[in-house]
JSON list of C-alpha atoms in Angstrom, two decimals:
[
{"chain": "A", "resi": 1476, "resn": "UNK", "atom": "CA", "xyz": [152.29, 136.63, 99.52]},
{"chain": "A", "resi": 1477, "resn": "UNK", "atom": "CA", "xyz": [155.74, 137.66, 98.43]},
{"chain": "A", "resi": 1478, "resn": "UNK", "atom": "CA", "xyz": [158.36, 134.92, 98.88]},
{"chain": "A", "resi": 1479, "resn": "UNK", "atom": "CA", "xyz": [161.32, 136.89, 100.16]},
{"chain": "A", "resi": 1480, "resn": "UNK", "atom": "CA", "xyz": [163.97, 134.21, 99.56]},
{"chain": "A", "resi": 1481, "resn": "UNK", "atom": "CA", "xyz": [165.38, 131.71, 102.02]},
{"chain": "A", "resi": 1482, "resn": "UNK", "atom": "CA", "xyz": [165.66, 131.68, 105.81]},
{"chain": "A", "resi": 1483, "resn": "UNK", "atom": "CA", "xyz": [168.23, 129.60, 107.63]},
{"chain": "A", "resi": 1484, "resn": "UNK", "atom": "CA", "xyz": [167.06, 126.85, 109.90]},
{"chain": "A", "resi": 1485, "resn": "UNK", "atom": "CA", "xyz": [170.57, 125.80, 110.78]},
{"chain": "A", "resi": 1486, "resn": "UNK", "atom": "CA", "xyz": [173.58, 127.99, 110.19]},
{"chain": "A", "resi": 1487, "resn": "UNK", "atom": "CA", "xyz": [172.43, 131.62, 109.78]},
{"chain": "A", "resi": 1488, "resn": "UNK", "atom": "CA", "xyz": [172.49, 133.09, 106.29]},
{"chain": "A", "resi": 1489, "resn": "UNK", "atom": "CA", "xyz": [172.60, 136.64, 104.99]},
{"chain": "A", "resi": 1490, "resn": "UNK", "atom": "CA", "xyz": [169.47, 138.68, 105.62]},
{"chain": "A", "resi": 1491, "resn": "UNK", "atom": "CA", "xyz": [166.88, 138.61, 102.86]},
{"chain": "A", "resi": 1492, "resn": "UNK", "atom": "CA", "xyz": [165.08, 141.63, 101.49]},
{"chain": "A", "resi": 1493, "resn": "UNK", "atom": "CA", "xyz": [164.04, 140.90, 97.93]},
{"chain": "A", "resi": 1494, "resn": "UNK", "atom": "CA", "xyz": [160.96, 139.28, 96.46]},
{"chain": "A", "resi": 1495, "resn": "UNK", "atom": "CA", "xyz": [161.90, 136.15, 94.49]},
{"chain": "A", "resi": 1496, "resn": "UNK", "atom": "CA", "xyz": [158.34, 135.06, 93.60]},
{"chain": "A", "resi": 1497, "resn": "UNK", "atom": "CA", "xyz": [154.85, 134.91, 95.08]},
{"chain": "A", "resi": 1498, "resn": "UNK", "atom": "CA", "xyz": [153.11, 132.00, 96.81]},
{"chain": "A", "resi": 1499, "resn": "UNK", "atom": "CA", "xyz": [149.44, 131.32, 97.37]},
{"chain": "A", "resi": 1500, "resn": "UNK", "atom": "CA", "xyz": [148.54, 131.25, 101.05]},
{"chain": "A", "resi": 1501, "resn": "UNK", "atom": "CA", "xyz": [145.19, 130.24, 102.60]},
{"chain": "A", "resi": 1502, "resn": "UNK", "atom": "CA", "xyz": [143.39, 133.30, 103.99]},
{"chain": "A", "resi": 1503, "resn": "UNK", "atom": "CA", "xyz": [142.98, 131.47, 107.32]},
{"chain": "A", "resi": 1504, "resn": "UNK", "atom": "CA", "xyz": [146.75, 131.80, 107.93]},
{"chain": "A", "resi": 1505, "resn": "UNK", "atom": "CA", "xyz": [146.62, 135.57, 107.71]},
{"chain": "A", "resi": 1506, "resn": "UNK", "atom": "CA", "xyz": [145.74, 137.90, 110.55]},
{"chain": "A", "resi": 1507, "resn": "UNK", "atom": "CA", "xyz": [145.71, 141.71, 110.47]},
{"chain": "A", "resi": 1508, "resn": "UNK", "atom": "CA", "xyz": [149.10, 143.12, 109.50]},
{"chain": "A", "resi": 1509, "resn": "UNK", "atom": "CA", "xyz": [151.72, 142.55, 106.84]},
{"chain": "A", "resi": 1510, "resn": "UNK", "atom": "CA", "xyz": [152.89, 139.03, 105.98]},
{"chain": "A", "resi": 1511, "resn": "UNK", "atom": "CA", "xyz": [155.58, 137.44, 103.83]},
{"chain": "A", "resi": 1512, "resn": "UNK", "atom": "CA", "xyz": [156.85, 133.95, 103.07]},
{"chain": "A", "resi": 1513, "resn": "UNK", "atom": "CA", "xyz": [160.32, 132.42, 103.28]},
{"chain": "A", "resi": 1514, "resn": "UNK", "atom": "CA", "xyz": [161.69, 129.11, 102.07]},
{"chain": "A", "resi": 1515, "resn": "UNK", "atom": "CA", "xyz": [163.36, 127.15, 104.87]},
{"chain": "A", "resi": 1516, "resn": "UNK", "atom": "CA", "xyz": [166.97, 126.08, 104.31]},
{"chain": "A", "resi": 1517, "resn": "UNK", "atom": "CA", "xyz": [168.27, 123.58, 106.86]},
{"chain": "A", "resi": 1518, "resn": "UNK", "atom": "CA", "xyz": [167.00, 121.20, 109.53]},
{"chain": "A", "resi": 1519, "resn": "UNK", "atom": "CA", "xyz": [167.46, 123.01, 112.85]},
{"chain": "A", "resi": 1520, "resn": "UNK", "atom": "CA", "xyz": [163.68, 123.31, 113.38]},
{"chain": "A", "resi": 1521, "resn": "UNK", "atom": "CA", "xyz": [162.74, 119.76, 112.35]},
{"chain": "A", "resi": 1522, "resn": "UNK", "atom": "CA", "xyz": [161.56, 118.67, 115.81]},
{"chain": "A", "resi": 1523, "resn": "UNK", "atom": "CA", "xyz": [158.70, 121.22, 115.60]},
{"chain": "A", "resi": 1524, "resn": "UNK", "atom": "CA", "xyz": [157.80, 119.99, 112.12]},
{"chain": "A", "resi": 1525, "resn": "UNK", "atom": "CA", "xyz": [159.60, 122.64, 110.05]},
{"chain": "A", "resi": 1526, "resn": "UNK", "atom": "CA", "xyz": [161.66, 120.89, 107.39]},
{"chain": "A", "resi": 1527, "resn": "UNK", "atom": "CA", "xyz": [164.20, 121.88, 104.77]},
{"chain": "A", "resi": 1528, "resn": "UNK", "atom": "CA", "xyz": [162.30, 123.15, 101.72]},
{"chain": "A", "resi": 1529, "resn": "UNK", "atom": "CA", "xyz": [159.12, 124.13, 103.60]},
{"chain": "A", "resi": 1530, "resn": "UNK", "atom": "CA", "xyz": [157.70, 127.61, 103.15]},
{"chain": "A", "resi": 1531, "resn": "UNK", "atom": "CA", "xyz": [156.99, 129.51, 106.36]},
{"chain": "A", "resi": 1532, "resn": "UNK", "atom": "CA", "xyz": [154.42, 132.29, 106.57]},
{"chain": "A", "resi": 1533, "resn": "UNK", "atom": "CA", "xyz": [155.64, 135.16, 108.73]},
{"chain": "A", "resi": 1534, "resn": "UNK", "atom": "CA", "xyz": [153.67, 138.09, 110.16]},
{"chain": "A", "resi": 1535, "resn": "UNK", "atom": "CA", "xyz": [155.83, 141.18, 110.37]},
{"chain": "A", "resi": 1536, "resn": "UNK", "atom": "CA", "xyz": [156.46, 142.29, 113.95]},
{"chain": "A", "resi": 1537, "resn": "UNK", "atom": "CA", "xyz": [159.37, 143.65, 115.96]},
{"chain": "A", "resi": 1538, "resn": "UNK", "atom": "CA", "xyz": [158.31, 141.98, 119.21]},
{"chain": "A", "resi": 1539, "resn": "UNK", "atom": "CA", "xyz": [158.06, 138.38, 120.35]},
{"chain": "A", "resi": 1540, "resn": "UNK", "atom": "CA", "xyz": [157.06, 136.42, 123.41]},
{"chain": "A", "resi": 1541, "resn": "UNK", "atom": "CA", "xyz": [159.17, 133.70, 124.94]},
{"chain": "A", "resi": 1542, "resn": "UNK", "atom": "CA", "xyz": [158.48, 130.49, 123.02]},
{"chain": "A", "resi": 1543, "resn": "UNK", "atom": "CA", "xyz": [157.51, 132.15, 119.72]},
{"chain": "A", "resi": 1544, "resn": "UNK", "atom": "CA", "xyz": [159.22, 130.97, 116.55]},
{"chain": "A", "resi": 1545, "resn": "UNK", "atom": "CA", "xyz": [160.65, 134.07, 114.92]},
{"chain": "A", "resi": 1546, "resn": "UNK", "atom": "CA", "xyz": [162.73, 135.43, 112.11]},
{"chain": "A", "resi": 1547, "resn": "UNK", "atom": "CA", "xyz": [165.64, 136.94, 114.02]},
{"chain": "A", "resi": 1548, "resn": "UNK", "atom": "CA", "xyz": [168.21, 139.28, 112.51]},
{"chain": "A", "resi": 1549, "resn": "UNK", "atom": "CA", "xyz": [171.54, 138.99, 114.30]},
{"chain": "A", "resi": 1550, "resn": "UNK", "atom": "CA", "xyz": [174.08, 141.83, 114.09]},
{"chain": "A", "resi": 1551, "resn": "UNK", "atom": "CA", "xyz": [172.09, 143.45, 111.25]},
{"chain": "A", "resi": 1552, "resn": "UNK", "atom": "CA", "xyz": [173.35, 140.84, 108.79]},
{"chain": "A", "resi": 1553, "resn": "UNK", "atom": "CA", "xyz": [172.30, 137.23, 109.38]},
{"chain": "A", "resi": 1554, "resn": "UNK", "atom": "CA", "xyz": [168.72, 136.02, 109.50]},
{"chain": "A", "resi": 1555, "resn": "UNK", "atom": "CA", "xyz": [167.63, 132.79, 111.16]},
{"chain": "A", "resi": 1556, "resn": "UNK", "atom": "CA", "xyz": [164.40, 131.00, 112.08]},
{"chain": "A", "resi": 1557, "resn": "UNK", "atom": "CA", "xyz": [164.50, 129.98, 115.75]},
{"chain": "A", "resi": 1558, "resn": "UNK", "atom": "CA", "xyz": [162.49, 129.76, 118.97]},
{"chain": "A", "resi": 1559, "resn": "UNK", "atom": "CA", "xyz": [162.81, 133.05, 120.90]},
{"chain": "A", "resi": 1560, "resn": "UNK", "atom": "CA", "xyz": [163.57, 133.15, 124.62]},
{"chain": "A", "resi": 1561, "resn": "UNK", "atom": "CA", "xyz": [164.38, 136.18, 126.77]},
{"chain": "A", "resi": 1562, "resn": "UNK", "atom": "CA", "xyz": [166.75, 135.37, 129.68]},
{"chain": "A", "resi": 1563, "resn": "UNK", "atom": "CA", "xyz": [168.31, 137.87, 132.11]},
{"chain": "A", "resi": 1564, "resn": "UNK", "atom": "CA", "xyz": [168.68, 140.69, 129.59]},
{"chain": "A", "resi": 1565, "resn": "UNK", "atom": "CA", "xyz": [169.85, 138.29, 126.89]},
{"chain": "A", "resi": 1566, "resn": "UNK", "atom": "CA", "xyz": [168.09, 136.71, 123.91]},
{"chain": "A", "resi": 1567, "resn": "UNK", "atom": "CA", "xyz": [168.40, 132.97, 123.36]},
{"chain": "A", "resi": 1568, "resn": "UNK", "atom": "CA", "xyz": [167.72, 131.65, 119.86]},
{"chain": "A", "resi": 1569, "resn": "UNK", "atom": "CA", "xyz": [166.90, 127.96, 120.23]},
{"chain": "A", "resi": 1570, "resn": "UNK", "atom": "CA", "xyz": [166.94, 125.29, 117.57]},
{"chain": "A", "resi": 1571, "resn": "UNK", "atom": "CA", "xyz": [164.47, 122.41, 117.60]},
{"chain": "A", "resi": 1572, "resn": "UNK", "atom": "CA", "xyz": [167.12, 119.83, 116.76]},
{"chain": "A", "resi": 1573, "resn": "UNK", "atom": "CA", "xyz": [169.69, 118.62, 119.33]},
{"chain": "A", "resi": 1574, "resn": "UNK", "atom": "CA", "xyz": [172.45, 118.83, 116.71]},
{"chain": "A", "resi": 1575, "resn": "UNK", "atom": "CA", "xyz": [172.37, 122.64, 117.00]},
{"chain": "A", "resi": 1576, "resn": "UNK", "atom": "CA", "xyz": [173.39, 124.68, 120.02]},
{"chain": "A", "resi": 1577, "resn": "UNK", "atom": "CA", "xyz": [171.28, 127.48, 121.47]},
{"chain": "A", "resi": 1578, "resn": "UNK", "atom": "CA", "xyz": [172.85, 130.82, 120.61]},
{"chain": "A", "resi": 1579, "resn": "UNK", "atom": "CA", "xyz": [172.65, 133.58, 123.25]},
{"chain": "A", "resi": 1580, "resn": "UNK", "atom": "CA", "xyz": [173.13, 137.27, 122.46]},
{"chain": "A", "resi": 1581, "resn": "UNK", "atom": "CA", "xyz": [172.77, 140.62, 124.22]},
{"chain": "A", "resi": 1582, "resn": "UNK", "atom": "CA", "xyz": [169.36, 142.11, 123.40]},
{"chain": "A", "resi": 1583, "resn": "UNK", "atom": "CA", "xyz": [170.87, 144.88, 121.25]},
{"chain": "A", "resi": 1584, "resn": "UNK", "atom": "CA", "xyz": [172.34, 142.33, 118.79]},
{"chain": "A", "resi": 1585, "resn": "UNK", "atom": "CA", "xyz": [169.01, 140.65, 117.92]},
{"chain": "A", "resi": 1586, "resn": "UNK", "atom": "CA", "xyz": [166.08, 142.21, 116.06]},
{"chain": "A", "resi": 1587, "resn": "UNK", "atom": "CA", "xyz": [162.85, 140.32, 115.61]},
{"chain": "A", "resi": 1588, "resn": "UNK", "atom": "CA", "xyz": [161.57, 140.75, 112.05]},
{"chain": "A", "resi": 1589, "resn": "UNK", "atom": "CA", "xyz": [158.52, 138.53, 112.23]},
{"chain": "A", "resi": 1590, "resn": "UNK", "atom": "CA", "xyz": [156.68, 135.67, 113.91]},
{"chain": "A", "resi": 1591, "resn": "UNK", "atom": "CA", "xyz": [155.75, 132.30, 112.40]},
{"chain": "A", "resi": 1592, "resn": "UNK", "atom": "CA", "xyz": [152.00, 132.04, 111.69]},
{"chain": "A", "resi": 1593, "resn": "UNK", "atom": "CA", "xyz": [151.85, 129.26, 109.10]},
{"chain": "A", "resi": 1594, "resn": "UNK", "atom": "CA", "xyz": [153.66, 126.53, 107.22]},
{"chain": "A", "resi": 1595, "resn": "UNK", "atom": "CA", "xyz": [153.27, 125.31, 103.65]},
{"chain": "A", "resi": 1596, "resn": "UNK", "atom": "CA", "xyz": [154.73, 121.98, 102.59]},
{"chain": "A", "resi": 1597, "resn": "UNK", "atom": "CA", "xyz": [154.92, 120.62, 99.08]},
{"chain": "A", "resi": 1598, "resn": "UNK", "atom": "CA", "xyz": [155.25, 116.87, 98.57]}
]
């Protein structure tokens, strides 16, 4: 799969759209549809086992269910990896680390770019 750069798991970073290299991914992680990989930068998702330096496998989608871990694009410029929750017409992007606050946005400020389907860790 193409490794499309880094995704923030902490403070959001600029959106990524270029292939930096390719990574081998087990076929069992892939379902129908397009996929890509991102290197995780930060520790905001550590309590669900996603650590700084891990590579996440993402299936491209523009929709998500409450509880999914997604790549979210905020205000068309910053991308972040967070748990997705829909609440009263708002979108909550939740970290899995108590050191980070949940960020809540109007629905029109958040675009889902993909959903987490796999994780690759190198020791």
